[in-house]
Tab-separated table of C-alpha atoms in Angstrom:
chain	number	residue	atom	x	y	z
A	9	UNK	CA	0.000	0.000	0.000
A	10	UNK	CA	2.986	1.968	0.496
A	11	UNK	CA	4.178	2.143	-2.351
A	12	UNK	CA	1.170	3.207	-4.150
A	13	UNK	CA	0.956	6.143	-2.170
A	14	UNK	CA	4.375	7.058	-2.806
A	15	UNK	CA	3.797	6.899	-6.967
A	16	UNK	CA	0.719	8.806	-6.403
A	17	UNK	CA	2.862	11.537	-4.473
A	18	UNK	CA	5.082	11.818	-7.372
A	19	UNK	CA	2.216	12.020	-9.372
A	20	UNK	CA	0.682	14.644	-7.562
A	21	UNK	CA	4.350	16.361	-7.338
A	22	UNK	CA	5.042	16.448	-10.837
A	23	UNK	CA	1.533	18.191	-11.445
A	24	UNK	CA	2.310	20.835	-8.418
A	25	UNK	CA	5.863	21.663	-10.370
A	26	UNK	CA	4.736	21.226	-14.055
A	27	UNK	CA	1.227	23.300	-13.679
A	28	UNK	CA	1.665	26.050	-11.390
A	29	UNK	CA	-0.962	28.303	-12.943
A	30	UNK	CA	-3.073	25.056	-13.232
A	31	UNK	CA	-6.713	25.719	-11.187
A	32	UNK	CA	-5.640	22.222	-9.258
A	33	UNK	CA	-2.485	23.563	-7.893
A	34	UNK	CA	-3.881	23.884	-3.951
A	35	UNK	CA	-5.342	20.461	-4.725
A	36	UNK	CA	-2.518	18.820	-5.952
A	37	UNK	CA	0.143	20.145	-2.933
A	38	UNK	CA	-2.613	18.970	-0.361
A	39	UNK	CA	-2.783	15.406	-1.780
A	40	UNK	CA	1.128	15.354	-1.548
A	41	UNK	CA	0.693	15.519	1.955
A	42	UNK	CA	-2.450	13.195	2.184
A	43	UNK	CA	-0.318	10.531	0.719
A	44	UNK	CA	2.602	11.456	3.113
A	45	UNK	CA	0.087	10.779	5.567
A	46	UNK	CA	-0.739	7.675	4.544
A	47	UNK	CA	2.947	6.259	4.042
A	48	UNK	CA	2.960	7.012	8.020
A	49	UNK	CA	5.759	10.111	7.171
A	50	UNK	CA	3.144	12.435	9.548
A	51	UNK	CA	6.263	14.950	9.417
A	52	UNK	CA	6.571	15.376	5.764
A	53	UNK	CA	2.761	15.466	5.415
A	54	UNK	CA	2.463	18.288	7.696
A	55	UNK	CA	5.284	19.967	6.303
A	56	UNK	CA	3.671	19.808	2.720
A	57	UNK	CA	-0.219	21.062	4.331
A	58	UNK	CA	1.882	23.981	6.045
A	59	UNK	CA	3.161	25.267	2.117
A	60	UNK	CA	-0.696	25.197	1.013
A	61	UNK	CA	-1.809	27.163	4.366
A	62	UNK	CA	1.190	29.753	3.445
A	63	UNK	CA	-0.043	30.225	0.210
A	64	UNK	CA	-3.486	31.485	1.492
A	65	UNK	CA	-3.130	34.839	0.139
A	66	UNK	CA	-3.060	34.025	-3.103
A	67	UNK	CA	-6.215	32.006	-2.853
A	68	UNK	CA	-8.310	32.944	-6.080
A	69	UNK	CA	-10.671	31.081	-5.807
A	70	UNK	CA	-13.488	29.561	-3.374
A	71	UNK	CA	-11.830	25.973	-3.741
A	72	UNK	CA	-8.437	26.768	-2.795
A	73	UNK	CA	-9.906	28.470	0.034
A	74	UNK	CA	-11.472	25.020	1.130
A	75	UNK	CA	-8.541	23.237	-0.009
A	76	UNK	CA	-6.684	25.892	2.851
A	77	UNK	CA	-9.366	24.912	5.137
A	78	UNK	CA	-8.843	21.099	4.951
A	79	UNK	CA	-5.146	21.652	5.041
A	80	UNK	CA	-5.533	23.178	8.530
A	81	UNK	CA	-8.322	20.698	9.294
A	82	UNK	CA	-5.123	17.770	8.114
A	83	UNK	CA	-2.593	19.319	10.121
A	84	UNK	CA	-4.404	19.287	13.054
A	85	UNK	CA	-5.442	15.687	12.391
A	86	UNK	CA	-1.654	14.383	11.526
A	87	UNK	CA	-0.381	16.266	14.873
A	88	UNK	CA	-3.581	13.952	16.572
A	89	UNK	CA	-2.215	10.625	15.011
A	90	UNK	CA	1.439	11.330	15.781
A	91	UNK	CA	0.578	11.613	19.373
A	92	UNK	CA	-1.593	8.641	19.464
A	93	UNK	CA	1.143	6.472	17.970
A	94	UNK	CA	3.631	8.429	20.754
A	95	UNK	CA	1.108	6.951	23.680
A	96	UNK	CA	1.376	3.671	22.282
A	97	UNK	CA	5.049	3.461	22.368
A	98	UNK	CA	5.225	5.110	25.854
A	99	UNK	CA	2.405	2.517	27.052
A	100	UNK	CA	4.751	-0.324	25.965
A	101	UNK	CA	7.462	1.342	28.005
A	102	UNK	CA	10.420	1.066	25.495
A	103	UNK	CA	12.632	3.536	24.972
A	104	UNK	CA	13.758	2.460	21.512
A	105	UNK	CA	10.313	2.160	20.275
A	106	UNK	CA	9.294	6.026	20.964
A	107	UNK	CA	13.085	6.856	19.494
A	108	UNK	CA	11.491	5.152	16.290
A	109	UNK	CA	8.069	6.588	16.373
A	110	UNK	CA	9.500	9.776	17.554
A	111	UNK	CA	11.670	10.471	14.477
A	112	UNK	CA	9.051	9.812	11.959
């Protein structure tokens, strides 16, 4: 699974860099990060929602606006996982396992 959502984020990439003037550009840099997300790199994927939130200004459009508002709405939601998986390790009690987790 994995690996499809690491084609699909070069997809997506290669449509943010090739079509910058392209209506789907907001789109296209938030489902870089969705599929970040989904590889488990929470990091990256937040990283990736914070360029579309930085770009709000330049929102022309009611969709990118959204697309802005589910970026936030991601971000928050990536931060949420990250800490649940944190817990987990912490609950097991090992130290290397919240190393691991921890520099995802």
């Amino acid at each position: 699974m994995s690996e499809r959502y690491e084609e699909a984020a070069k997809v997506f990439q290669t449509l943010n860099n090739d079509y910058i003037n392209s209506p789907y550009h907001f789109k296209s840099r938030l489902k870089v990060g969705e599929c970040y997300a989904g590889m488990g790199e929470f990091e990256k994927a937040r990283k990736t929602l914070y360029t579309v939130v930085a770009q709000e200004g330049k929102c022309s459009s009611n969709d990118d606006k959204l697309v802005v508002v589910d970026a936030y709405f991601k971000i928050a939601d990536y931060y949420m996982k990250e800490a649940q998986r944190l817990r987990k390790a912490t609950a097991v009690g090992t130290s290397s396992s919240v190393r691991s987790l921890a520099s995802r």
